């Protein structure tokens, strides 16, 4: 009995270990991300290819156009100075205006981009460029932030804002600046994270409403995430729930 | 007694997380920008409800057990 269990555990571990997969051993190195800057008329363009996603950005005097593409899914966004945003997915476009209600715009944008593989792939690309200080990488990050801001998630935009070093850059000043963040910074982080979890939960329920068990698991995931975020908030504020 | 109250308070804190998970996105969706007071309100409400329910259940259990 014990010997059979040991054999079973060894077999499971052998299958589960990534090095046991033949393709893992011979997997080629991931190609690098390629940046290609250019011009279209008088407007600068940036094309980035990497991690299975094609990213294209064109910046004009009054308009910025972003296109994110993976096989089978394309997300496009055009925003101009007059506050009009045109969001498209796989050839279907919707127009959002600043004068419309923010919640209604966010709901429309979330519905249009729900389950987008292009946005998921772009997230992977942005994560790989996190430490990259080149302006091209920063441009990709800002576009990612814009795409998420349209969908009602301000977290990527907030991460773009880096704290400026204090004058003199002494460690004492830096420590004070860090401690001056206070409970409101924790609350802001918590509320934006919770809103993001809620967006994911709504999208999950909307996608799988016809499977009762699946919607229940969406709810279970949301409850777990919210509890984790809640206890993070308590720990972030030094033991107090704000 | 003390341990029971402590348990009820802990469950109240946990329940406050779920209350906030419902109240916070709803408030944002309706155009409000709630501050940290919402967390305090959720904690106070949840702890009060959990302690009240716990004590009530305890009282009913005692009444059932006594001859």
mmCIF file of C-alpha atoms in Angstrom:
data_model
loop_
_atom_site.group_PDB
_atom_site.id
_atom_site.type_symbol
_atom_site.label_atom_id
_atom_site.label_comp_id
_atom_site.label_asym_id
_atom_site.label_seq_id
_atom_site.Cartn_x
_atom_site.Cartn_y
_atom_site.Cartn_z
ATOM 1 C CA UNK A 1 0.000 0.000 0.000
ATOM 2 C CA UNK A 2 2.723 2.437 1.095
ATOM 3 C CA UNK A 3 4.923 1.440 -1.822
ATOM 4 C CA UNK A 4 2.056 2.009 -4.287
ATOM 5 C CA UNK A 5 1.414 5.459 -2.781
ATOM 6 C CA UNK A 6 5.100 6.335 -3.028
ATOM 7 C CA UNK A 7 5.132 5.228 -6.665
ATOM 8 C CA UNK A 8 1.995 7.292 -7.328
ATOM 9 C CA UNK A 9 3.463 10.419 -5.709
ATOM 10 C CA UNK A 10 6.685 10.007 -7.687
ATOM 11 C CA UNK A 11 4.735 9.675 -10.944
ATOM 12 C CA UNK A 12 2.574 12.729 -10.187
ATOM 13 C CA UNK A 13 5.639 14.803 -9.316
ATOM 14 C CA UNK A 14 7.383 13.582 -12.460
ATOM 15 C CA UNK A 15 4.460 14.694 -14.622
ATOM 16 C CA UNK A 16 3.925 17.952 -12.764
ATOM 17 C CA UNK A 17 7.563 19.095 -12.783
ATOM 18 C CA UNK A 18 8.115 21.395 -15.776
ATOM 19 C CA UNK A 19 11.483 19.814 -16.528
ATOM 20 C CA UNK A 20 9.694 16.527 -17.180
ATOM 21 C CA UNK A 21 7.962 17.993 -20.226
ATOM 22 C CA UNK A 22 9.979 17.324 -23.361
ATOM 23 C CA UNK A 23 9.011 20.644 -24.937
ATOM 24 C CA UNK A 24 10.056 22.504 -21.781
ATOM 25 C CA UNK A 25 13.578 21.190 -22.055
ATOM 26 C CA UNK A 26 13.904 22.138 -25.699
ATOM 27 C CA UNK A 27 11.783 25.288 -25.553
ATOM 28 C CA UNK A 28 13.452 28.055 -27.526
ATOM 29 C CA UNK A 29 14.316 31.291 -25.774
ATOM 30 C CA UNK A 30 11.497 33.875 -25.819
ATOM 31 C CA UNK A 31 12.093 36.394 -28.556
ATOM 32 C CA UNK A 32 12.894 39.893 -27.407
ATOM 33 C CA UNK A 33 10.416 42.722 -27.590
ATOM 34 C CA UNK A 34 11.034 44.764 -30.728
ATOM 35 C CA UNK A 35 10.414 48.507 -30.761
ATOM 36 C CA UNK A 36 10.060 50.283 -34.065
ATOM 37 C CA UNK A 37 9.610 54.044 -34.060
ATOM 38 C CA UNK A 38 8.597 55.842 -37.240
ATOM 39 C CA UNK A 39 6.535 58.579 -38.799
ATOM 40 C CA UNK A 40 3.183 58.651 -40.534
ATOM 41 C CA UNK A 41 2.888 62.027 -42.210
ATOM 42 C CA UNK A 42 3.871 64.478 -39.501
ATOM 43 C CA UNK A 43 2.849 62.192 -36.683
ATOM 44 C CA UNK A 44 5.234 59.931 -34.761
ATOM 45 C CA UNK A 45 4.354 56.271 -34.509
ATOM 46 C CA UNK A 46 5.527 53.422 -32.348
ATOM 47 C CA UNK A 47 5.199 49.761 -33.154
ATOM 48 C CA UNK A 48 6.035 47.152 -30.542
ATOM 49 C CA UNK A 49 6.011 43.423 -31.102
ATOM 50 C CA UNK A 50 6.624 40.949 -28.332
ATOM 51 C CA UNK A 51 5.016 38.337 -26.122
ATOM 52 C CA UNK A 52 2.615 37.455 -28.908
ATOM 53 C CA UNK A 53 1.077 40.918 -29.084
ATOM 54 C CA UNK A 54 1.369 43.677 -31.660
ATOM 55 C CA UNK A 55 1.053 47.179 -30.299
ATOM 56 C CA UNK A 56 0.753 50.255 -32.486
ATOM 57 C CA UNK A 57 0.496 53.857 -31.377
ATOM 58 C CA UNK A 58 0.170 57.042 -33.360
ATOM 59 C CA UNK A 59 0.324 60.408 -31.686
ATOM 60 C CA UNK A 60 -1.014 63.435 -33.496
ATOM 61 C CA UNK A 61 -1.418 67.045 -32.443
ATOM 62 C CA UNK A 62 -5.011 66.488 -31.399
ATOM 63 C CA UNK A 63 -5.473 62.754 -31.366
ATOM 64 C CA UNK A 64 -3.837 59.596 -30.139
ATOM 65 C CA UNK A 65 -4.578 56.214 -31.664
ATOM 66 C CA UNK A 66 -3.719 52.920 -30.018
ATOM 67 C CA UNK A 67 -4.124 49.483 -31.523
ATOM 68 C CA UNK A 68 -3.491 46.221 -29.681
ATOM 69 C CA UNK A 69 -3.613 43.035 -31.670
ATOM 70 C CA UNK A 70 -3.311 39.325 -31.017
ATOM 71 C CA UNK A 71 -4.492 36.614 -33.418
ATOM 72 C CA UNK A 72 -8.290 36.742 -33.327
ATOM 73 C CA UNK A 73 -8.683 39.825 -31.153
ATOM 74 C CA UNK A 74 -8.046 43.502 -31.887
ATOM 75 C CA UNK A 75 -8.695 46.418 -29.560
ATOM 76 C CA UNK A 76 -8.432 49.949 -30.882
ATOM 77 C CA UNK A 77 -8.751 53.263 -29.125
ATOM 78 C CA UNK A 78 -8.768 56.769 -30.573
ATOM 79 C CA UNK A 79 -8.915 59.692 -28.164
ATOM 80 C CA UNK A 80 -8.901 63.348 -29.114
ATOM 81 C CA UNK A 81 -8.610 66.699 -27.405
ATOM 82 C CA UNK A 82 -12.331 67.388 -27.548
ATOM 83 C CA UNK A 83 -12.904 64.531 -25.095
ATOM 84 C CA UNK A 84 -14.260 62.000 -27.563
ATOM 85 C CA UNK A 85 -13.004 58.442 -27.250
ATOM 86 C CA UNK A 86 -13.648 55.870 -29.928
ATOM 87 C CA UNK A 87 -13.200 52.346 -28.618
ATOM 88 C CA UNK A 88 -13.291 49.432 -30.999
ATOM 89 C CA UNK A 89 -13.028 45.696 -30.787
ATOM 90 C CA UNK A 90 -12.793 43.415 -33.798
ATOM 91 C CA UNK A 91 -14.207 46.058 -36.127
ATOM 92 C CA UNK A 92 -17.120 47.133 -33.887
ATOM 93 C CA UNK A 93 -16.743 50.649 -32.507
ATOM 94 C CA UNK A 94 -18.460 52.648 -29.837
ATOM 95 C CA UNK A 95 -18.101 56.336 -29.159
ATOM 96 C CA UNK A 96 -17.733 57.712 -25.650
ATOM 97 C CA UNK A 97 -17.955 61.387 -24.791
ATOM 98 C CA UNK A 98 -16.766 63.207 -21.711
ATOM 99 C CA UNK A 99 -20.113 64.944 -21.316
ATOM 100 C CA UNK A 100 -21.853 61.556 -20.855
ATOM 101 C CA UNK A 101 -22.122 59.986 -17.403
ATOM 102 C CA UNK A 102 -18.812 58.452 -16.350
ATOM 103 C CA UNK A 103 -20.417 55.239 -15.045
ATOM 104 C CA UNK A 104 -22.323 54.708 -18.269
ATOM 105 C CA UNK A 105 -19.151 55.150 -20.324
ATOM 106 C CA UNK A 106 -17.224 52.759 -18.097
ATOM 107 C CA UNK A 107 -19.994 50.171 -18.318
ATOM 108 C CA UNK A 108 -20.037 50.414 -22.126
ATOM 109 C CA UNK A 109 -16.239 50.187 -22.344
ATOM 110 C CA UNK A 110 -16.165 47.199 -19.994
ATOM 111 C CA UNK A 111 -18.832 45.415 -21.987
ATOM 112 C CA UNK A 112 -17.024 46.068 -25.255
ATOM 113 C CA UNK A 113 -13.682 44.801 -24.000
ATOM 114 C CA UNK A 114 -14.832 42.003 -21.654
ATOM 115 C CA UNK A 115 -12.575 38.952 -21.905
ATOM 116 C CA UNK A 116 -10.249 40.625 -24.399
ATOM 117 C CA UNK A 117 -7.204 38.464 -25.074
ATOM 118 C CA UNK A 118 -5.462 41.438 -26.669
ATOM 119 C CA UNK A 119 -5.670 43.409 -23.414
ATOM 120 C CA UNK A 120 -4.525 40.382 -21.414
ATOM 121 C CA UNK A 121 -1.540 39.991 -23.728
ATOM 122 C CA UNK A 122 -0.770 43.711 -23.468
ATOM 123 C CA UNK A 123 -0.758 43.357 -19.685
ATOM 124 C CA UNK A 124 1.906 40.655 -20.021
ATOM 125 C CA UNK A 125 3.932 42.892 -22.328
ATOM 126 C CA UNK A 126 3.669 45.838 -19.926
ATOM 127 C CA UNK A 127 4.702 43.621 -17.007
ATOM 128 C CA UNK A 128 7.804 42.574 -18.953
ATOM 129 C CA UNK A 129 8.639 46.266 -19.567
ATOM 130 C CA UNK A 130 8.194 47.277 -15.944
ATOM 131 C CA UNK A 131 11.884 47.913 -15.316
ATOM 132 C CA UNK A 132 12.515 49.362 -18.770
ATOM 133 C CA UNK A 133 13.291 53.081 -18.541
ATOM 134 C CA UNK A 134 13.320 53.788 -22.287
ATOM 135 C CA UNK A 135 10.761 56.321 -23.554
ATOM 136 C CA UNK A 136 9.275 53.691 -25.877
ATOM 137 C CA UNK A 137 8.522 51.421 -22.905
ATOM 138 C CA UNK A 138 7.062 54.366 -20.991
ATOM 139 C CA UNK A 139 4.851 55.089 -23.993
ATOM 140 C CA UNK A 140 3.511 51.522 -23.943
ATOM 141 C CA UNK A 141 2.861 51.803 -20.214
ATOM 142 C CA UNK A 142 0.994 55.088 -20.602
ATOM 143 C CA UNK A 143 -1.153 53.607 -23.391
ATOM 144 C CA UNK A 144 -1.948 50.643 -21.181
ATOM 145 C CA UNK A 145 -2.947 53.086 -18.429
ATOM 146 C CA UNK A 146 -5.179 54.997 -20.860
ATOM 147 C CA UNK A 147 -6.893 51.799 -22.020
ATOM 148 C CA UNK A 148 -7.592 50.833 -18.423
ATOM 149 C CA UNK A 149 -8.670 54.338 -17.419
ATOM 150 C CA UNK A 150 -11.351 54.165 -20.114
ATOM 151 C CA UNK A 151 -12.491 50.888 -18.540
ATOM 152 C CA UNK A 152 -12.737 52.551 -15.114
ATOM 153 C CA UNK A 153 -9.535 51.208 -13.614
ATOM 154 C CA UNK A 154 -7.170 53.949 -12.443
ATOM 155 C CA UNK A 155 -4.513 51.670 -10.920
ATOM 156 C CA UNK A 156 -2.177 51.573 -13.975
ATOM 157 C CA UNK A 157 -2.382 55.385 -14.211
ATOM 158 C CA UNK A 158 -1.436 55.697 -10.553
ATOM 159 C CA UNK A 159 1.580 53.432 -10.988
ATOM 160 C CA UNK A 160 2.853 55.795 -13.693
ATOM 161 C CA UNK A 161 3.278 58.545 -11.134
ATOM 162 C CA UNK A 162 6.629 58.011 -9.492
ATOM 163 C CA UNK A 163 7.464 59.935 -6.325
ATOM 164 C CA UNK A 164 10.040 62.602 -7.018
ATOM 165 C CA UNK A 165 13.186 62.396 -4.893
ATOM 166 C CA UNK A 166 13.182 64.876 -2.050
ATOM 167 C CA UNK A 167 15.695 67.754 -2.141
ATOM 168 C CA UNK A 168 19.024 66.565 -0.894
ATOM 169 C CA UNK A 169 17.804 62.974 -1.245
ATOM 170 C CA UNK A 170 18.694 62.202 2.358
ATOM 171 C CA UNK A 171 17.417 58.997 3.881
ATOM 172 C CA UNK A 172 15.710 60.825 6.750
ATOM 173 C CA UNK A 173 13.635 62.924 4.369
ATOM 174 C CA UNK A 174 12.781 59.857 2.318
ATOM 175 C CA UNK A 175 11.596 57.971 5.402
ATOM 176 C CA UNK A 176 9.398 60.887 6.414
ATOM 177 C CA UNK A 177 7.973 61.177 2.919
ATOM 178 C CA UNK A 178 7.135 57.471 2.926
ATOM 179 C CA UNK A 179 5.453 57.666 6.314
ATOM 180 C CA UNK A 180 3.533 60.794 5.281
ATOM 181 C CA UNK A 181 1.463 58.700 2.867
ATOM 182 C CA UNK A 182 -0.945 57.945 5.681
ATOM 183 C CA UNK A 183 -4.176 55.971 5.776
ATOM 184 C CA UNK A 184 -5.714 57.769 2.814
ATOM 185 C CA UNK A 185 -3.101 56.277 0.443
ATOM 186 C CA UNK A 186 -3.991 52.817 1.761
ATOM 187 C CA UNK A 187 -7.678 53.555 1.324
ATOM 188 C CA UNK A 188 -7.179 54.856 -2.233
ATOM 189 C CA UNK A 189 -5.244 51.710 -3.147
ATOM 190 C CA UNK A 190 -7.879 49.523 -1.516
ATOM 191 C CA UNK A 191 -10.837 51.219 -3.171
ATOM 192 C CA UNK A 192 -9.298 51.098 -6.649
ATOM 193 C CA UNK A 193 -8.336 47.445 -6.170
ATOM 194 C CA UNK A 194 -11.831 46.577 -4.987
ATOM 195 C CA UNK A 195 -13.357 48.342 -7.962
ATOM 196 C CA UNK A 196 -11.072 46.368 -10.259
ATOM 197 C CA UNK A 197 -12.089 43.090 -8.572
ATOM 198 C CA UNK A 198 -15.708 44.126 -8.997
ATOM 199 C CA UNK A 199 -15.160 44.746 -12.713
ATOM 200 C CA UNK A 200 -13.662 41.248 -13.050
ATOM 201 C CA UNK A 201 -16.554 39.759 -11.058
ATOM 202 C CA UNK A 202 -19.167 41.499 -13.229
ATOM 203 C CA UNK A 203 -17.404 40.363 -16.363
ATOM 204 C CA UNK A 204 -17.220 36.778 -15.020
ATOM 205 C CA UNK A 205 -20.943 36.728 -14.171
ATOM 206 C CA UNK A 206 -21.819 38.284 -17.519
ATOM 207 C CA UNK A 207 -19.770 35.707 -19.417
ATOM 208 C CA UNK A 208 -20.996 32.633 -17.542
ATOM 209 C CA UNK A 209 -24.497 33.582 -16.347
ATOM 210 C CA UNK A 210 -25.864 30.424 -17.953
ATOM 211 C CA UNK A 211 -23.770 28.113 -15.721
ATOM 212 C CA UNK A 212 -25.051 28.502 -12.121
ATOM 213 C CA UNK A 213 -22.046 26.700 -10.604
ATOM 214 C CA UNK A 214 -19.658 28.932 -12.454
ATOM 215 C CA UNK A 215 -21.343 32.134 -11.321
ATOM 216 C CA UNK A 216 -21.175 30.799 -7.765
ATOM 217 C CA UNK A 217 -17.445 30.288 -8.173
ATOM 218 C CA UNK A 218 -17.179 33.854 -9.557
ATOM 219 C CA UNK A 219 -18.814 35.019 -6.333
ATOM 220 C CA UNK A 220 -16.569 32.828 -4.211
ATOM 221 C CA UNK A 221 -13.494 34.251 -5.944
ATOM 222 C CA UNK A 222 -14.775 37.796 -5.410
ATOM 223 C CA UNK A 223 -15.399 37.141 -1.707
ATOM 224 C CA UNK A 224 -11.908 35.703 -1.261
ATOM 225 C CA UNK A 225 -10.302 38.599 -3.129
ATOM 226 C CA UNK A 226 -12.269 41.170 -1.178
ATOM 227 C CA UNK A 227 -11.366 39.553 2.157
ATOM 228 C CA UNK A 228 -7.693 39.517 1.191
ATOM 229 C CA UNK A 229 -7.863 43.169 0.143
ATOM 230 C CA UNK A 230 -9.689 44.046 3.357
ATOM 231 C CA UNK A 231 -7.078 42.430 5.608
ATOM 232 C CA UNK A 232 -4.378 44.053 3.478
ATOM 233 C CA UNK A 233 -6.031 47.419 4.212
ATOM 234 C CA UNK A 234 -5.998 46.677 7.940
ATOM 235 C CA UNK A 235 -2.321 45.716 7.843
ATOM 236 C CA UNK A 236 -1.457 48.689 5.587
ATOM 237 C CA UNK A 237 -2.952 51.132 8.068
ATOM 238 C CA UNK A 238 -0.993 49.685 10.972
ATOM 239 C CA UNK A 239 -3.701 47.497 12.418
ATOM 240 C CA UNK A 240 -6.605 49.923 12.004
ATOM 241 C CA UNK A 241 -9.162 49.476 9.270
ATOM 242 C CA UNK A 242 -8.466 52.695 7.377
ATOM 243 C CA UNK B 1 -17.684 34.711 27.803
ATOM 244 C CA UNK B 2 -14.670 36.820 26.804
ATOM 245 C CA UNK B 3 -13.571 34.274 24.220
ATOM 246 C CA UNK B 4 -17.062 34.184 22.730
ATOM 247 C CA UNK B 5 -17.190 37.962 22.426
ATOM 248 C CA UNK B 6 -13.723 37.943 20.858
ATOM 249 C CA UNK B 7 -14.894 35.352 18.333
ATOM 250 C CA UNK B 8 -17.963 37.431 17.483
ATOM 251 C CA UNK B 9 -15.808 40.535 17.002
ATOM 252 C CA UNK B 10 -13.424 38.617 14.721
ATOM 253 C CA UNK B 11 -16.323 37.306 12.640
ATOM 254 C CA UNK B 12 -17.647 40.892 12.562
ATOM 255 C CA UNK B 13 -14.343 42.116 11.125
ATOM 256 C CA UNK B 14 -14.430 39.399 8.463
ATOM 257 C CA UNK B 15 -18.033 40.236 7.626
ATOM 258 C CA UNK B 16 -17.042 43.904 7.286
ATOM 259 C CA UNK B 17 -14.827 42.884 4.336
ATOM 260 C CA UNK B 18 -17.832 41.389 2.545
ATOM 261 C CA UNK B 19 -20.025 44.376 3.412
ATOM 262 C CA UNK B 20 -17.383 46.695 1.947
ATOM 263 C CA UNK B 21 -17.050 44.482 -1.137
ATOM 264 C CA UNK B 22 -20.715 45.189 -1.851
ATOM 265 C CA UNK B 23 -20.976 48.770 -0.576
ATOM 266 C CA UNK B 24 -17.795 50.255 -2.064
ATOM 267 C CA UNK B 25 -18.304 49.394 -5.787
ATOM 268 C CA UNK B 26 -22.000 50.269 -5.428
ATOM 269 C CA UNK B 27 -21.154 53.697 -3.981
ATOM 270 C CA UNK B 28 -18.607 54.364 -6.753
ATOM 271 C CA UNK B 29 -21.115 53.260 -9.388
ATOM 272 C CA UNK B 30 -23.705 55.688 -8.031
ATOM 273 C CA UNK B 31 -21.210 58.528 -8.272
ATOM 274 C CA UNK B 32 -20.006 58.790 -4.663
ATOM 275 C CA UNK B 33 -16.341 58.717 -3.685
ATOM 276 C CA UNK B 34 -16.484 57.138 -0.219
ATOM 277 C CA UNK B 35 -13.657 57.826 2.203
ATOM 278 C CA UNK B 36 -12.223 55.677 4.991
ATOM 279 C CA UNK B 37 -15.315 56.420 7.077
ATOM 280 C CA UNK B 38 -17.071 53.727 5.065
ATOM 281 C CA UNK B 39 -14.644 51.149 6.483
ATOM 282 C CA UNK B 40 -15.336 52.364 10.017
ATOM 283 C CA UNK B 41 -19.075 52.263 9.388
ATOM 284 C CA UNK B 42 -18.848 48.756 7.936
ATOM 285 C CA UNK B 43 -16.761 47.539 10.874
ATOM 286 C CA UNK B 44 -19.055 49.121 13.462
ATOM 287 C CA UNK B 45 -22.204 47.772 11.802
ATOM 288 C CA UNK B 46 -20.861 44.281 11.178
ATOM 289 C CA UNK B 47 -19.363 43.874 14.641
ATOM 290 C CA UNK B 48 -22.584 45.104 16.267
ATOM 291 C CA UNK B 49 -24.719 42.719 14.212
ATOM 292 C CA UNK B 50 -22.365 39.761 14.791
ATOM 293 C CA UNK B 51 -22.181 40.350 18.557
ATOM 294 C CA UNK B 52 -25.965 40.758 18.785
ATOM 295 C CA UNK B 53 -26.580 37.606 16.740
ATOM 296 C CA UNK B 54 -23.964 35.634 18.668
ATOM 297 C CA UNK B 55 -25.402 36.616 22.027
ATOM 298 C CA UNK B 56 -28.902 35.851 20.877
ATOM 299 C CA UNK B 57 -27.868 32.427 19.636
ATOM 300 C CA UNK B 58 -26.057 31.762 22.896
ATOM 301 C CA UNK B 59 -29.113 32.754 24.913
ATOM 302 C CA UNK B 60 -31.365 30.494 22.849
ATOM 303 C CA UNK B 61 -28.930 27.601 23.177
ATOM 304 C CA UNK B 62 -28.845 28.011 26.943
ATOM 305 C CA UNK B 63 -32.641 28.181 27.112
ATOM 306 C CA UNK B 64 -32.899 24.996 25.049
ATOM 307 C CA UNK B 65 -30.362 23.133 27.190
ATOM 308 C CA UNK B 66 -31.815 24.143 30.565
ATOM 309 C CA UNK B 67 -34.626 21.846 31.810
#
